[in-house]
Structure formats: structure tokens, C-alpha cells
Coordinates of C-alpha atoms in Angstrom, one line a residue:
Chain F
D263 CA 123.0 171.1 -28.8
V264 CA 119.4 170.3 -28.5
K265 CA 117.8 169.6 -31.8
V266 CA 114.1 169.7 -32.7
T267 CA 113.5 168.6 -36.3
Q268 CA 110.3 169.0 -38.2
S269 CA 109.9 166.7 -41.2
S270 CA 109.1 169.4 -43.8
R271 CA 109.8 173.1 -44.1
Y272 CA 107.2 173.6 -46.8
L273 CA 104.2 171.5 -47.6
V274 CA 101.3 171.8 -50.1
K275 CA 98.3 169.6 -49.6
R276 CA 94.8 169.3 -51.1
T277 CA 91.5 169.9 -49.3
G278 CA 90.3 166.7 -47.7
E279 CA 93.7 165.0 -47.5
K280 CA 95.0 163.5 -44.3
V281 CA 98.2 165.3 -43.4
F282 CA 100.9 164.2 -41.0
L283 CA 103.4 166.7 -39.5
E284 CA 106.3 165.0 -37.7
C285 CA 108.5 166.4 -35.0
V286 CA 111.5 164.7 -33.5
Q287 CA 113.7 165.8 -30.6
D288 CA 117.0 164.3 -29.5
M289 CA 117.2 165.4 -25.9
D290 CA 114.8 163.1 -24.1
H291 CA 112.4 165.9 -23.3
E292 CA 109.2 164.9 -21.6
N293 CA 107.1 167.8 -22.8
M294 CA 106.3 168.4 -26.5
F295 CA 104.0 171.0 -28.0
W296 CA 102.4 171.8 -31.3
Y297 CA 101.5 175.4 -32.2
R298 CA 100.2 177.2 -35.3
Q299 CA 101.4 180.7 -36.0
D300 CA 99.3 183.2 -37.8
P301 CA 99.9 187.0 -38.3
G302 CA 98.3 189.0 -35.6
L303 CA 97.4 185.9 -33.6
G304 CA 100.8 184.8 -32.4
L305 CA 101.4 181.2 -31.4
R306 CA 98.3 179.3 -30.6
L307 CA 98.6 176.0 -28.8
I308 CA 97.0 173.0 -30.6
Y309 CA 98.0 170.0 -28.5
F310 CA 100.7 169.1 -26.0
S311 CA 102.1 166.0 -24.5
Y312 CA 103.9 165.4 -21.2
D313 CA 104.8 161.7 -21.7
V314 CA 104.5 158.9 -24.1
K315 CA 100.9 158.2 -25.1
M316 CA 99.8 161.2 -23.0
K317 CA 98.2 164.2 -24.7
E318 CA 96.2 167.2 -23.7
K319 CA 94.2 169.6 -25.8
G320 CA 95.4 173.1 -26.2
D321 CA 93.4 176.1 -27.1
I322 CA 92.5 175.2 -30.7
P323 CA 92.4 171.4 -31.1
E324 CA 89.5 171.2 -33.5
G325 CA 90.3 169.6 -36.7
Y326 CA 93.6 168.1 -35.4
S327 CA 94.8 165.1 -33.5
V328 CA 98.2 164.0 -32.2
S329 CA 100.2 160.9 -31.6
R330 CA 103.1 160.2 -29.3
E331 CA 104.1 156.6 -29.5
K332 CA 107.7 157.2 -28.7
K333 CA 109.2 159.9 -26.4
E334 CA 111.2 161.6 -29.1
R335 CA 108.4 161.9 -31.7
F336 CA 105.3 163.9 -31.6
S337 CA 103.0 163.9 -34.7
L338 CA 100.3 166.3 -35.6
I339 CA 97.5 165.0 -37.8
L340 CA 95.1 166.9 -39.8
E341 CA 92.3 164.4 -40.4
S342 CA 90.8 166.2 -43.4
A343 CA 92.8 169.3 -44.3
S344 CA 90.9 172.5 -45.0
T345 CA 92.0 175.8 -46.4
N346 CA 91.6 177.5 -43.0
Q347 CA 94.4 175.2 -41.7
T348 CA 96.9 176.9 -44.0
S349 CA 99.4 178.2 -41.5
M350 CA 102.9 178.0 -40.1
Y351 CA 103.2 175.0 -37.7
L352 CA 105.8 175.0 -34.9
C353 CA 106.8 172.1 -32.7
A354 CA 108.6 172.6 -29.4
S355 CA 110.0 170.4 -26.7
Q356 CA 111.0 171.0 -23.1
W357 CA 112.2 169.2 -20.0
T358 CA 109.7 169.2 -17.1
A359 CA 112.2 171.0 -14.9
L360 CA 110.3 174.2 -14.5
N361 CA 112.7 176.9 -15.5
T362 CA 114.0 175.4 -18.6
E363 CA 113.4 176.9 -22.0
A364 CA 111.4 175.3 -24.8
F365 CA 113.3 174.4 -27.9
F366 CA 111.6 174.9 -31.3
G367 CA 111.8 173.3 -34.7
Q368 CA 112.2 175.4 -37.8
G369 CA 108.5 175.3 -38.6
T370 CA 106.4 173.9 -41.4
R371 CA 104.7 176.2 -43.7
L372 CA 101.5 174.3 -44.7
T373 CA 99.4 175.4 -47.6
V374 CA 96.1 173.7 -48.2
V375 CA 94.6 174.3 -51.7
Chain H
A215 CA 91.6 180.1 -19.1
Q216 CA 95.1 181.5 -19.1
T217 CA 95.8 184.2 -21.6
V218 CA 98.8 186.3 -22.6
T219 CA 98.3 189.7 -24.2
Q220 CA 100.8 191.8 -26.1
S221 CA 99.1 195.1 -27.0
Q222 CA 101.7 196.4 -29.3
P223 CA 101.7 194.7 -32.7
E224 CA 104.7 196.7 -33.9
M225 CA 107.4 198.8 -32.3
S226 CA 110.4 200.7 -33.7
V227 CA 113.4 202.2 -32.1
Q228 CA 116.6 204.0 -33.2
E229 CA 119.7 202.0 -33.0
A230 CA 121.5 202.4 -29.6
E231 CA 118.3 203.6 -27.9
T232 CA 116.1 201.8 -25.4
V233 CA 112.7 200.2 -26.1
T234 CA 110.1 198.5 -23.9
L235 CA 107.8 195.8 -25.0
S236 CA 104.7 195.2 -22.9
C237 CA 103.0 192.0 -21.9
T238 CA 100.1 191.2 -19.6
Y239 CA 98.7 187.9 -18.6
D240 CA 95.7 186.5 -16.9
T241 CA 95.8 183.5 -14.5
S242 CA 94.4 182.4 -11.2
E243 CA 97.6 180.3 -10.5
S244 CA 100.1 181.6 -8.0
D245 CA 103.1 179.6 -9.4
Y246 CA 104.2 180.0 -13.0
Y247 CA 107.1 181.0 -15.1
L248 CA 107.3 183.8 -17.7
F249 CA 109.5 184.0 -20.8
W250 CA 110.4 186.3 -23.6
Y251 CA 111.3 184.6 -26.9
K252 CA 112.6 186.2 -30.1
Q253 CA 111.9 185.0 -33.6
P254 CA 114.2 186.5 -36.2
P255 CA 113.4 186.3 -40.0
S256 CA 115.1 182.8 -40.0
R257 CA 112.0 181.7 -38.0
Q258 CA 114.1 180.0 -35.3
M259 CA 112.7 180.8 -31.9
I260 CA 115.3 181.8 -29.3
L261 CA 114.9 182.3 -25.6
V262 CA 115.7 185.9 -24.5
I263 CA 115.0 185.9 -20.8
R264 CA 113.0 184.0 -18.2
Q265 CA 111.4 185.0 -14.8
E266 CA 110.1 182.8 -12.0
A267 CA 106.9 184.2 -10.5
Y268 CA 108.0 183.5 -6.9
K269 CA 111.1 185.7 -7.4
Q270 CA 110.6 189.4 -6.7
Q271 CA 113.9 190.4 -8.3
N272 CA 113.6 191.3 -12.0
A273 CA 115.6 189.1 -14.3
T274 CA 118.4 190.6 -16.5
E275 CA 120.5 189.2 -19.3
N276 CA 123.0 191.6 -20.6
R277 CA 121.1 194.3 -22.5
F278 CA 117.7 192.6 -21.8
S279 CA 115.8 193.1 -18.6
V280 CA 112.2 192.6 -17.4
N281 CA 109.9 194.6 -15.2
F282 CA 107.8 192.0 -13.5
Q283 CA 104.7 193.3 -11.6
K284 CA 103.0 190.2 -10.2
A285 CA 100.0 192.0 -8.7
A286 CA 99.4 193.8 -12.0
K287 CA 100.1 190.6 -14.0
S288 CA 102.5 192.6 -16.1
F289 CA 105.8 191.4 -17.6
S290 CA 107.5 193.9 -19.9
L291 CA 110.8 193.5 -21.7
K292 CA 113.3 196.3 -21.9
I293 CA 116.0 196.3 -24.5
S294 CA 118.9 198.7 -23.9
D295 CA 121.4 199.9 -26.5
S296 CA 119.3 198.4 -29.3
Q297 CA 121.2 196.7 -32.1
L298 CA 120.3 195.9 -35.7
G299 CA 120.4 192.2 -34.8
D300 CA 117.6 192.8 -32.3
A301 CA 115.1 193.2 -35.1
A302 CA 112.6 190.3 -34.8
M303 CA 109.2 189.2 -33.6
Y304 CA 109.1 189.1 -29.8
F305 CA 106.8 186.7 -28.0
C306 CA 105.8 186.8 -24.3
A307 CA 105.1 183.3 -22.9
F308 CA 103.6 181.9 -19.8
L309 CA 104.3 178.4 -18.4
I310 CA 101.5 176.9 -16.3
I311 CA 103.0 174.4 -13.8
Q312 CA 99.9 172.9 -12.1
G313 CA 99.2 169.5 -13.6
A314 CA 100.4 169.1 -17.2
Q315 CA 102.7 171.9 -18.1
K316 CA 101.2 174.2 -20.7
L317 CA 103.2 176.9 -22.5
V318 CA 101.0 179.7 -23.7
F319 CA 102.2 182.6 -26.0
G320 CA 101.0 186.1 -26.7
Q321 CA 100.3 187.6 -30.1
G322 CA 103.8 188.9 -30.6
T323 CA 105.4 192.3 -31.2
R324 CA 107.4 193.0 -34.4
L325 CA 110.4 195.2 -33.4
T326 CA 112.1 197.2 -36.1
I327 CA 115.5 198.8 -35.5
N328 CA 116.2 202.0 -37.4
P329 CA 119.8 202.7 -38.2

């Protein structure tokens, strides 16, 4: 079975802290995605990556950055956490074969206080 | 920009009946893929059904089927014989395949099944 693992299920951080959210997949997927999920807004794409060291901005990249040094790992970085970044963060991975599904991690509920 | 719109924040249906969730999207691309995902209370996203835009035939998966209207940019999900286990958030998603592949989701519809 494909497994996408996010490093934490729940996280509490202080305003101004640098926060790292880690995502690891075990199926050699090329594509990886980071979303935030907020009630009424659905899943909004923050960043995505289609290869090692390659990244593309999604629809809401402000305040975030990403790193993909190895194919299996895609990190989301909040440079200086703010309270409006309190949210559920979901990571997903997918092969580039076009009709394949994306596999998701369990999500990280981040609270910034 | 490509967008996906789900206009029904919440829906409810009686057990064993049929319900349709709506989804519209906006794109200038001609080749793309569409998906419906389900997110139960456990938070684990699960693929329900997928549709290739170049195929005219609507996809079906057991009790789940879609009504894909390419000209209208509409992609609705029909759930037949609803079961209690179908209760979840349902998300419509759109995969852009030109250049870097980008997977865009709608706002979601919360489906409640009444026993």
C-alpha cells in the first residue's frame, strides 16, 4: 500500500516561530503537493513539486516556502508563523501518469498562538 | 486561473435514496482529468471516482457515477442507494496536465445520511 506520512498530527507553535511540516511518501511518486484545508474554503494549494528540487507556487504561497531535496520528502516551511496560518495542512503525492489518484497523508492540525 | 466550484456546502439524504452533488470548473485547457474524493471524519482522503476529459462516457464505480458535461464544464456525482458509511466531506478536483501537473480542489460538500 502507498503510504504518505506527515510528521505530526497536531502541532502548536508560537507567533513568529519558524515551522517545518514534513511529508514523506514511499512509492517513488514524482508529484507532491501541500494544501491547507479551512472550513468553507476546501483545499487550497500552497505549493507543489514535480521533481527533486523543482517547485511551483500554488494559489496561496504567501508566507510559505518548500523544500524537496529528496524525491520522497517534501517539506513545507512557515518562515514566521502567524495566527492566520492556523489550519489543517494536507500533503499528497501522485505519479505523473495522468489518470492516477493522489494519495494523502493524515493531515497536520497546526495551531499558532 | 483554473477554479473548481462546489455550490452546495451541505447536503443530506435518507438512507437508501439517491443524492447528486454538483461541481463546476473553469479552465481554458482542453485536456484534463476530474476526480471526486471523499474525506470521512477520520480525515483520510479517499478517491471515489475519476473521469478523463477526452472520454464522453460517464465513469461509474458501483453505486457512484458521474454526469460529465464538458461544454458546460460540469461534473456532478451521483450516489445511489446511500449508506451510512457514505457520510463525509466530498471534494471535486481537477488535474491540469499542461506543464507541471497541478491538482486543484473545490470547497467541498458535507454529506449527511439520515437513517
